[in-house]
């Protein structure tokens, strides 16, 4: 039957029904009452059409369209206001594992309720690893926030926290409040305790303020501001310690990052970093890569990206952190630089043109400014067909310098190259195929004197198979090699019957008709009539084994100049073992190893290490042990790294997680997600 009250209709199904003249209806025997998106089941329901209220007694179960469930012995609700009361209650909240029990629930409205003498948890049904006992729990479904009074947090029945006022999220939405405290220790700072406070300032920007107590140094104040808007985003960090007892003064670190898209063509970005002293990140960062930086970039860019034209204006300076680097190798400042790339059609079998141009002003220390103009127009006419290609190209590079205190320098360098390649293919009777791809390239560039030209932003390119086919073995225009050479390369690929690439291997070499006269003063490799043999390969050996490597082998004296090799084994999900070796003759030799492996059910371990064979020293080591279940997690992490100026430091962190409430402690790299205990409003 249906009953009408106000503007809503309630539908009732029951074994028995009785109606009275005063608007009271009584239903009994497997009663099902439906109104709006909610359904009430009970042994007996008393409905008042005049007040739009009902009372349900015995095995009461209320569900709604969002997935929430309430079970009670007694329930009284006004359908219009949503106000009511329930006794001897068990409840579960929609969209999460949140559930609990209480002696009394007072429904303030459809979106707010007060729960008296309650036990609350976010563990899945059937588990009770942790829970909250509270005298009163207020739930606000509009804000997705729960507030507990006189809250005791229990873990396996043992109380671990007490807060007179505890606020926490009941969904993934953010809210302002204290985040979990973080604990750790570092060899250069002592015991660390930080208490972050999260400010949910607006849906599109927030701030985290973290006082961090360091027993050896004092109090470090960390601030992290994030924002996101239509066409822009950014992240700003300011870390400040007013009085470092070890350092003997105030210290700070500043990071400003902003990205802006004005329209589909124009964009801008800022990446500004500065510290009070070179050792700041070594002393205060748990991020091992950050603590090992050589310099900090201070960059600003504005650019245009179109179909045929790319234009970029940038300014870049650097703060040098590694004081062992000599002044001769300190980065130059670009104040500013203009870079232009333009090209014609990209279709084959027709004339192509392109232009690369840059104009930059450099400065360094107390030296006067230096201006550089670099122009490279080029013409090419590539032919393409399914079994190969031919690509003839000519270019003219004009590079001019105006350096304070020196006469102007002008360098004009013509370039000519002819590159061609073929693709041979065969199929296997059992499925799959193999390709054989030979490639030849002739390059001619006459010698031009480059005496008196500094290395403003130029460095040697790595010697790899791909870099064999470059027209310049340098990154940057301050050095242009002379060349009269033939490059030969060969690549083969293996594909499975499903089309997946299982192997790619390449090998190549340069034959010098005339040995180059231009190379960097800090390059020690002796150039012979032929270059080193460059090779690289990557393979999926089996379903679980992977391999990659590269090699530069000198055939004249039969030794390896540089190379690396890595092999990885992934036998099952969340399990991987990686072993690698890197070598540069006279510069570096090290081994890298990492292990991620589940042990003892839900326990897993993570180990990473890099060891220098040439220096007989550990460059970086990291050990983590963690436990993860459906309801809680535990982790311990310790790391040791070699920072700037051969400074060794050790960091240890502890992490304890109650799923749904958050983490107590911190791994070395803290995630951005903001979930956890929130103490305050």
XYZ file of C-alpha atoms in Angstrom:
681
model
C 0.000 0.000 0.000
C 1.004 3.653 -0.257
C 0.767 6.402 2.335
C 1.033 10.132 1.575
C 2.437 12.679 3.939
C 3.446 16.197 2.896
C 4.941 16.044 -0.578
C 6.519 12.565 -0.343
C 4.919 9.173 -0.862
C 5.932 6.186 1.253
C 5.367 2.682 -0.029
C 4.807 -0.064 2.547
C 4.723 -3.835 2.164
C 3.787 -5.922 5.238
C 2.079 -9.133 6.331
C -0.483 -7.193 8.394
C -1.787 -3.604 8.413
C -4.162 -1.652 10.636
C -5.340 1.931 10.074
C -6.794 4.295 12.714
C -8.905 7.444 12.349
C -6.216 9.769 13.767
C -3.888 9.092 10.784
C -1.956 6.342 12.505
C -1.158 3.143 10.587
C 0.470 0.109 12.146
C 2.270 -2.504 10.026
C 3.688 -5.787 11.264
C 5.342 -8.932 9.905
C 8.336 -8.423 7.541
C 7.602 -4.734 6.992
C 9.356 -2.938 4.093
C 8.980 0.864 4.060
C 10.384 2.752 1.053
C 10.521 6.529 0.693
C 12.851 8.525 -1.567
C 16.175 6.675 -1.771
C 15.858 4.963 1.615
C 14.412 1.575 2.548
C 13.450 0.509 6.079
C 12.911 -3.112 7.078
C 11.551 -4.051 10.524
C 9.289 -6.399 12.471
C 6.826 -3.586 13.228
C 6.340 -0.034 11.893
C 4.027 2.671 13.237
C 3.428 5.463 10.672
C 1.868 8.899 11.400
C 0.613 10.526 8.203
C 0.013 13.874 9.942
C 3.568 14.351 11.274
C 5.347 12.376 8.526
C 7.087 10.362 11.235
C 7.448 6.646 11.716
C 8.677 4.334 14.434
C 10.286 0.971 13.604
C 10.842 -1.720 16.220
C 12.634 -5.075 16.045
C 15.396 -6.097 13.602
C 15.432 -2.639 12.033
C 17.627 -2.279 8.925
C 17.884 0.986 6.970
C 19.690 1.246 3.590
C 20.060 4.094 1.120
C 21.109 4.501 -2.502
C 24.668 5.576 -1.517
C 25.323 2.275 0.239
C 24.963 3.284 3.890
C 23.468 0.753 6.305
C 22.012 1.217 9.813
C 20.826 -1.651 12.017
C 18.989 -0.990 15.285
C 16.510 -2.372 17.790
C 14.509 0.877 17.774
C 14.259 3.725 15.245
C 12.133 6.868 15.158
C 12.489 9.254 12.162
C 10.668 12.289 10.779
C 10.741 11.808 7.004
C 10.632 15.542 6.200
C 13.334 16.855 8.559
C 15.413 13.687 8.760
C 15.526 14.059 12.523
C 15.174 11.057 14.773
C 16.705 8.653 17.220
C 17.945 5.042 17.131
C 18.903 2.699 19.958
C 21.299 -0.269 20.125
C 22.800 0.548 16.725
C 25.309 -0.892 14.259
C 26.119 1.273 11.241
C 28.322 1.422 8.116
C 28.998 4.563 6.101
C 28.745 4.729 2.296
C 31.803 4.732 0.070
C 34.248 3.264 2.616
C 34.843 0.543 5.208
C 33.785 2.937 7.974
C 31.486 1.197 10.464
C 30.696 1.115 14.158
C 28.263 0.458 16.968
C 26.588 2.652 19.584
C 24.007 2.621 22.341
C 22.273 5.716 20.978
C 22.243 7.610 17.660
C 20.575 11.022 17.449
C 19.784 12.039 13.848
C 20.075 15.851 13.709
C 19.207 15.985 9.996
C 19.698 13.925 6.877
C 23.352 15.010 6.817
C 24.330 15.136 10.501
C 24.139 12.714 13.397
C 25.399 12.373 16.963
C 26.422 8.939 18.210
C 26.680 8.294 21.964
C 28.954 5.693 23.608
C 30.317 4.464 20.290
C 32.999 2.224 18.870
C 34.146 3.189 15.353
C 36.585 1.597 12.874
C 37.466 1.630 9.182
C 38.667 -1.969 9.109
C 36.754 -4.249 6.715
C 33.878 -6.320 8.034
C 35.116 -9.309 10.028
C 38.289 -7.594 11.290
C 38.839 -5.330 14.294
C 42.556 -4.559 14.367
C 42.028 -0.934 15.393
C 39.047 1.047 16.570
C 38.048 4.274 18.302
C 36.004 4.330 21.505
C 34.386 7.716 22.142
C 31.816 9.200 24.479
C 30.326 11.083 21.543
C 30.900 10.941 17.800
C 29.510 13.637 15.501
C 29.309 12.765 11.778
C 28.836 15.454 9.122
C 28.121 13.781 5.785
C 28.119 17.100 3.901
C 31.707 17.856 4.930
C 32.660 14.151 5.233
C 34.121 14.796 8.662
C 33.868 12.939 11.951
C 34.530 14.528 15.353
C 35.043 12.316 18.420
C 34.963 13.512 22.047
C 37.108 11.733 24.643
C 38.460 9.452 21.917
C 40.624 6.437 22.717
C 42.398 4.750 19.795
C 42.952 1.005 20.310
C 45.273 -1.283 18.365
C 44.671 -4.998 18.926
C 42.776 -4.046 22.082
C 45.645 -1.957 23.487
C 45.074 1.819 23.847
C 47.726 3.766 21.920
C 46.255 7.288 21.782
C 43.895 9.462 23.758
C 42.583 12.792 22.532
C 39.834 14.826 24.184
C 38.903 16.110 20.725
C 39.709 14.103 17.590
C 38.666 15.142 14.085
C 39.140 12.801 11.126
C 37.855 12.387 7.538
C 35.143 9.825 6.811
C 35.920 9.907 3.069
C 38.836 10.824 0.821
C 38.016 14.553 1.023
C 40.614 16.823 2.628
C 40.131 18.939 5.745
C 42.240 21.260 7.857
C 43.880 19.837 10.940
C 46.960 18.170 12.374
C 48.454 15.315 10.392
C 50.214 12.370 12.030
C 53.461 13.232 13.817
C 56.593 11.947 12.133
C 59.502 10.273 13.857
C 63.032 9.535 12.726
C 66.728 9.993 13.314
C 69.646 11.300 11.267
C 73.349 11.029 12.008
C 73.875 14.772 11.524
C 70.696 16.111 13.190
C 69.784 13.712 15.970
C 66.260 12.561 16.784
C 63.550 14.180 14.660
C 59.927 14.870 15.612
C 57.648 16.814 13.279
C 53.982 17.759 13.737
C 52.445 18.807 10.394
C 49.323 20.952 10.224
C 47.321 20.827 7.007
C 45.374 23.917 5.877
C 42.619 23.103 3.370
C 42.363 26.715 2.246
C 40.229 26.117 -0.863
C 39.364 23.295 -3.271
C 42.259 24.318 -5.525
C 45.005 25.347 -3.085
C 46.339 24.208 0.287
C 49.202 24.688 2.714
C 51.077 22.322 5.010
C 53.030 23.868 7.896
C 55.417 21.537 9.741
C 57.442 22.453 12.819
C 60.258 19.888 12.994
C 62.160 19.438 16.256
C 65.788 18.324 15.789
C 67.519 17.495 19.065
C 70.971 18.568 17.875
C 70.009 21.627 15.854
C 66.768 23.285 16.997
C 63.378 23.810 15.342
C 63.038 23.737 11.546
C 59.872 25.261 10.079
C 58.744 23.657 6.812
C 56.012 25.200 4.652
C 54.563 23.708 1.466
C 51.952 25.624 -0.555
C 50.227 24.035 -3.590
C 47.748 25.496 -6.041
C 45.935 24.469 -9.207
C 43.795 26.522 -11.554
C 42.547 26.692 -15.098
C 45.729 26.695 -17.151
C 48.183 27.008 -14.263
C 49.621 25.082 -11.324
C 52.414 25.497 -8.840
C 54.212 24.333 -5.722
C 56.179 26.527 -3.297
C 58.344 25.388 -0.391
C 60.038 27.489 2.284
C 62.113 25.765 4.977
C 63.627 27.947 7.697
C 65.541 27.307 10.917
C 66.126 30.557 12.867
C 69.031 29.226 14.959
C 70.901 26.055 13.949
C 72.997 25.149 17.005
C 75.423 23.045 14.918
C 75.781 25.527 12.045
C 75.756 28.604 14.258
C 73.098 30.757 12.598
C 69.880 30.865 10.609
C 69.414 28.744 7.468
C 66.771 28.425 4.781
C 65.766 26.675 1.560
C 63.417 28.103 -1.055
C 61.694 26.345 -3.953
C 59.209 28.047 -6.309
C 57.691 26.135 -9.242
C 54.981 27.547 -11.500
C 53.588 26.357 -14.842
C 51.256 28.503 -16.935
C 49.419 27.813 -20.200
C 47.969 31.036 -21.648
C 46.377 29.435 -24.709
C 47.104 26.434 -26.989
C 50.282 28.127 -28.213
C 51.806 30.264 -25.435
C 53.152 28.954 -22.117
C 55.513 29.936 -19.290
C 57.272 28.274 -16.364
C 59.382 29.176 -13.345
C 61.699 26.869 -11.390
C 63.581 28.824 -8.739
C 65.691 27.208 -6.018
C 67.990 28.693 -3.421
C 69.528 27.678 -0.099
C 71.357 29.660 2.541
C 74.420 27.411 2.317
C 75.592 24.433 0.212
C 75.100 21.877 3.011
C 71.420 22.631 3.737
C 69.937 19.633 1.881
C 72.671 17.332 3.159
C 71.726 18.271 6.724
C 67.936 18.410 6.443
C 66.653 16.368 3.501
C 65.569 12.736 3.755
C 65.419 12.691 -0.046
C 68.744 11.115 -1.015
C 68.749 12.450 -4.596
C 68.100 16.010 -3.382
C 70.906 15.795 -0.839
C 73.391 14.861 -3.603
C 72.681 17.711 -6.034
C 75.672 19.558 -7.460
C 73.829 22.810 -8.192
C 70.358 24.343 -7.918
C 68.649 25.722 -11.049
C 66.990 29.130 -11.147
C 65.048 29.126 -14.419
C 62.359 31.207 -16.067
C 60.851 30.491 -19.498
C 58.227 31.898 -21.845
C 57.491 29.978 -25.021
C 55.394 29.593 -28.128
C 54.710 26.204 -29.722
C 53.028 26.170 -33.102
C 52.814 23.752 -35.986
C 55.875 25.135 -37.793
C 57.484 27.380 -35.201
C 58.761 26.942 -31.659
C 60.052 29.998 -29.834
C 61.444 30.167 -26.315
C 62.827 32.980 -24.165
C 64.591 31.858 -21.015
C 66.780 33.091 -18.225
C 68.850 30.633 -16.208
C 71.242 30.919 -13.311
C 72.564 28.304 -10.883
C 73.600 28.179 -7.261
C 76.650 25.948 -6.960
C 76.470 23.455 -4.067
C 79.521 21.282 -4.726
C 82.385 23.493 -3.554
C 84.960 20.992 -4.877
C 84.170 22.078 -8.447
C 86.677 24.612 -9.721
C 85.658 28.062 -10.891
C 86.492 27.092 -14.490
C 83.592 24.623 -14.497
C 81.052 26.766 -12.650
C 77.896 27.095 -14.807
C 77.440 30.322 -16.759
C 74.291 32.386 -16.327
C 71.996 32.993 -19.297
C 70.482 36.473 -18.965
C 68.531 36.003 -21.183
C 68.425 33.552 -24.098
C 66.233 33.444 -27.200
C 65.771 30.091 -28.994
C 63.900 29.595 -32.279
C 63.160 26.400 -34.217
C 61.164 26.492 -37.426
C 60.595 23.889 -40.124
C 58.621 23.259 -43.272
C 56.717 20.157 -44.224
C 57.396 16.826 -42.530
C 56.129 14.761 -45.468
C 58.671 12.610 -47.356
C 59.649 12.879 -51.018
C 59.767 16.649 -51.049
C 62.130 19.458 -50.073
C 62.411 20.122 -46.331
C 63.816 23.225 -44.693
C 64.457 24.038 -41.074
C 66.167 26.741 -39.053
C 67.625 26.542 -35.569
C 68.656 29.863 -34.046
C 69.649 31.176 -30.636
C 70.853 34.461 -29.177
C 72.165 34.348 -25.611
C 73.940 36.668 -23.178
C 76.198 34.895 -20.648
C 77.693 36.072 -17.384
C 79.926 34.375 -14.821
C 81.190 35.743 -11.509
C 83.035 39.016 -11.889
C 83.741 38.513 -15.612
C 82.159 40.793 -18.179
C 79.189 39.685 -20.289
C 79.492 37.601 -23.428
C 76.978 37.470 -26.295
C 76.521 34.551 -28.691
C 74.486 34.254 -31.873
C 74.045 30.797 -33.413
C 72.181 30.186 -36.709
C 71.819 26.853 -38.537
C 69.610 26.847 -41.652
C 69.335 23.440 -43.356
C 67.837 21.829 -46.456
C 67.073 18.141 -46.942
C 65.152 15.931 -49.355
C 64.271 12.621 -47.672
C 62.962 9.660 -49.671
C 60.990 7.008 -47.815
C 59.656 3.611 -48.913
C 58.659 0.501 -46.927
C 62.062 -1.158 -47.226
C 64.334 1.825 -46.637
C 65.140 5.513 -46.855
C 67.672 8.006 -48.257
C 68.160 11.405 -46.596
C 70.580 13.945 -48.148
C 71.071 17.124 -46.055
C 73.103 20.334 -46.248
C 73.379 23.027 -43.590
C 75.351 26.156 -42.769
C 76.192 26.986 -39.153
C 77.074 30.560 -38.295
C 78.215 31.189 -34.719
C 79.364 34.635 -33.586
C 80.735 35.767 -30.206
C 81.165 39.169 -28.611
C 83.136 38.619 -25.397
C 84.079 41.524 -23.151
C 87.763 42.397 -23.497
C 88.233 40.297 -26.668
C 87.790 40.941 -30.396
C 84.661 39.510 -31.991
C 84.825 35.857 -33.063
C 83.002 34.639 -36.190
C 82.787 30.950 -37.132
C 81.081 29.787 -40.326
C 80.824 26.014 -40.778
C 79.147 24.243 -43.721
C 77.753 20.744 -43.155
C 76.849 18.002 -45.627
C 75.532 14.526 -44.914
C 73.961 11.598 -46.732
C 72.188 8.934 -44.686
C 70.521 5.811 -46.030
C 69.132 2.621 -44.578
C 67.385 -0.598 -45.541
C 65.004 -2.928 -43.721
C 65.157 -6.675 -44.367
C 62.588 -8.955 -42.774
C 62.032 -12.668 -42.445
C 59.285 -14.680 -40.786
C 59.629 -17.883 -38.800
C 57.599 -21.009 -39.466
C 56.533 -21.189 -35.822
C 55.401 -17.563 -35.792
C 57.267 -14.345 -35.189
C 59.672 -12.407 -37.376
C 63.099 -10.784 -37.428
C 64.329 -7.585 -39.042
C 67.846 -6.651 -40.153
C 68.352 -2.888 -40.574
C 71.721 -1.696 -41.919
C 72.352 2.068 -41.943
C 75.155 4.159 -43.475
C 75.782 7.868 -43.041
C 78.497 10.041 -44.555
C 79.245 13.364 -42.817
C 81.529 16.161 -43.992
C 82.267 19.281 -41.915
C 85.470 21.281 -42.579
C 87.746 22.350 -39.734
C 87.247 25.795 -38.206
C 89.435 27.261 -35.480
C 87.635 27.691 -32.164
C 90.440 29.236 -30.201
C 89.316 31.655 -27.507
C 85.732 30.328 -27.303
C 84.776 29.283 -23.752
C 82.486 26.369 -22.900
C 79.415 28.450 -22.071
C 76.779 25.711 -22.185
C 78.528 22.956 -24.139
C 79.599 19.479 -23.078
C 80.544 16.247 -24.870
C 77.685 14.003 -25.909
C 77.775 10.461 -24.527
C 79.248 7.816 -26.780
C 76.285 5.552 -27.524
C 74.930 3.894 -30.648
C 72.304 6.599 -31.136
C 74.886 9.382 -30.773
C 77.043 7.894 -33.551
C 74.752 9.565 -36.102
C 74.928 13.076 -34.601
C 76.402 15.866 -36.731
C 78.234 17.146 -33.656
C 79.682 15.124 -30.794
C 78.927 18.017 -28.438
C 75.745 19.306 -26.839
C 75.799 23.050 -27.471
C 77.313 25.255 -30.187
C 80.574 26.336 -28.497
C 82.360 23.415 -30.094
C 81.703 22.081 -33.584
C 83.724 19.049 -34.644
C 85.270 18.785 -38.063
C 84.303 15.568 -39.807
C 85.132 13.531 -42.861
C 83.710 10.229 -41.779
C 81.469 7.274 -42.544
C 79.156 5.866 -39.870
C 77.999 2.277 -40.232
C 75.310 0.766 -38.043
C 73.301 -2.436 -37.913
C 70.132 -3.105 -35.924
C 68.143 -6.305 -35.566
C 64.766 -6.830 -33.892
C 62.932 -10.007 -32.916
C 59.143 -10.056 -32.637
C 56.914 -12.758 -31.198
C 53.923 -14.177 -33.056
C 51.726 -11.646 -31.231
C 53.819 -8.720 -32.500
C 55.573 -7.978 -29.193
C 59.219 -6.952 -29.536
C 61.404 -9.456 -27.656
C 64.874 -8.208 -28.652
C 66.504 -5.098 -30.064
C 70.265 -5.060 -30.646
C 72.416 -2.487 -32.443
C 76.108 -2.136 -33.221
C 77.964 0.607 -35.065
C 81.284 2.320 -35.689
C 82.708 5.490 -37.236
C 85.459 5.347 -39.862
C 87.478 8.576 -39.992
C 88.845 9.507 -43.410
C 90.410 12.376 -41.493
C 90.748 12.310 -37.723
C 88.924 15.245 -36.039
C 90.994 18.138 -34.807
C 88.357 19.530 -32.434
C 87.444 17.825 -29.198
C 87.019 18.943 -25.598
C 90.139 19.580 -23.538
C 88.810 17.245 -20.823
C 88.188 14.352 -23.236
C 90.939 11.796 -22.665
C 90.005 9.245 -25.307
C 92.603 9.014 -28.124
C 90.955 9.108 -31.553
C 92.238 6.462 -33.967
C 91.282 5.840 -37.578
C 88.136 4.195 -36.295
C 86.014 5.026 -33.286
C 85.132 2.663 -30.518
C 82.606 0.028 -31.422
C 79.274 1.162 -29.920
C 76.638 -1.428 -29.100
C 73.372 -1.522 -27.181
C 70.707 -4.142 -26.591
C 67.470 -4.680 -24.702
C 65.595 -7.958 -24.444
C 62.697 -9.663 -22.785
C 64.390 -13.007 -22.373
C 61.431 -14.854 -20.877
C 58.173 -13.939 -19.221
C 60.032 -12.909 -16.053
C 63.566 -11.985 -17.192
C 64.608 -8.654 -18.741
C 67.979 -7.353 -19.854
C 69.487 -4.133 -21.213
C 73.026 -2.944 -21.766
C 75.399 -0.769 -23.774
C 79.080 -0.944 -24.624
C 81.887 1.151 -26.082
C 84.751 -1.193 -27.018
C 88.108 -0.053 -28.368
C 89.251 -2.547 -31.015
C 92.716 -0.984 -31.276
C 93.807 -2.017 -27.783
C 91.093 -4.590 -27.111
C 89.535 -3.058 -24.007
C 86.223 -1.561 -22.952
C 86.117 2.225 -22.549
C 82.645 2.390 -21.043
C 79.524 0.291 -20.670
C 76.641 -0.772 -18.518
C 74.574 -3.923 -18.126
C 71.396 -4.556 -16.128
C 69.338 -7.679 -15.635
C 65.960 -7.851 -13.887
C 63.882 -10.767 -12.631
C 60.162 -10.294 -11.922
C 58.798 -13.708 -10.939
C 55.514 -12.484 -9.402
C 53.611 -9.302 -8.548
C 55.428 -6.927 -6.180
C 58.628 -8.947 -6.494
C 61.676 -7.824 -8.471
C 65.444 -8.293 -8.334
C 67.738 -5.999 -10.327
C 71.522 -6.218 -10.705
C 73.616 -3.805 -12.735
C 77.161 -2.687 -13.482
C 78.380 0.676 -14.833
C 81.892 1.457 -16.033
C 83.741 4.464 -17.505
C 87.464 3.858 -17.817
C 89.456 6.094 -15.505
C 86.322 7.778 -14.143
C 83.794 5.426 -12.606
C 83.009 1.799 -11.905
C 80.098 0.808 -9.720
C 77.563 -1.928 -9.136
C 73.859 -1.334 -8.453
C 71.520 -3.832 -6.858
C 67.912 -3.668 -5.721
C 65.461 -6.122 -4.239
C 61.739 -5.880 -3.604
C 60.356 -9.100 -2.235
C 57.305 -10.247 -0.252
C 58.240 -12.385 2.753
C 56.215 -14.110 5.463
C 52.779 -13.429 4.080
C 52.086 -9.704 4.229
C 55.649 -8.684 5.045
C 57.926 -7.372 2.312
C 61.415 -5.951 2.099
C 63.039 -3.356 -0.149
C 66.814 -3.061 -0.559
C 68.765 -0.758 -2.878
C 72.496 -0.144 -2.975
C 75.085 1.502 -5.217
C 78.730 0.663 -4.516
C 81.751 2.318 -6.122
C 84.374 -0.267 -7.034
C 86.852 2.436 -8.008
C 86.574 4.207 -4.627
C 85.742 1.119 -2.525
C 82.874 3.056 -0.938
C 79.106 2.873 -0.752
C 77.486 5.687 -2.722
C 73.948 5.025 -1.533
C 72.225 2.279 0.425
C 68.595 1.935 1.418
C 66.766 -0.720 3.419
C 63.043 -0.880 4.072
C 60.900 -3.485 5.802
C 57.142 -3.135 5.779
C 53.942 -4.936 6.687
C 50.689 -4.258 4.850
C 47.274 -5.724 5.560
C 43.760 -4.697 4.727
C 43.606 -2.697 7.952
C 47.040 -1.517 9.043
C 50.658 -1.239 8.038
C 54.089 -0.942 9.617
C 57.378 0.097 8.051
C 60.960 0.907 8.980
C 63.352 2.588 6.569
C 67.050 3.412 6.894
C 69.309 4.947 4.272
C 72.948 5.952 3.952
C 74.273 8.125 1.166
C 77.434 9.918 0.080
C 76.573 13.607 -0.210
C 78.496 16.581 -1.497
C 82.191 16.852 -0.662
C 82.211 13.120 0.281
C 79.917 13.710 3.274
C 78.350 10.492 4.577
C 75.000 10.740 6.346
C 72.431 8.265 7.605
C 68.672 8.722 7.917
C 66.145 6.416 9.573
C 62.359 6.714 9.476
C 59.474 4.860 11.089
C 55.970 4.525 9.634
C 52.857 3.133 11.298
C 49.602 3.184 9.306
C 46.014 2.637 10.343
C 44.167 2.365 7.036
C 41.482 4.991 6.934
C 43.141 7.149 9.592
C 46.595 7.525 8.068
C 50.266 7.133 8.871
C 52.082 7.745 12.140
C 55.623 8.565 11.079
C 57.175 9.013 7.681
C 59.028 7.102 5.025
C 62.037 8.936 3.508
C 59.807 10.371 0.778
C 56.402 11.384 2.143
C 53.458 11.050 -0.276
C 51.297 14.040 -1.169
C 48.047 12.438 -0.059
C 46.704 14.022 3.107
C 44.907 11.392 5.174
C 45.353 10.814 8.859
C 44.539 11.901 12.377
C 43.412 15.521 12.336
C 43.389 17.166 15.739
C 41.376 20.365 15.669
C 38.620 21.883 13.596
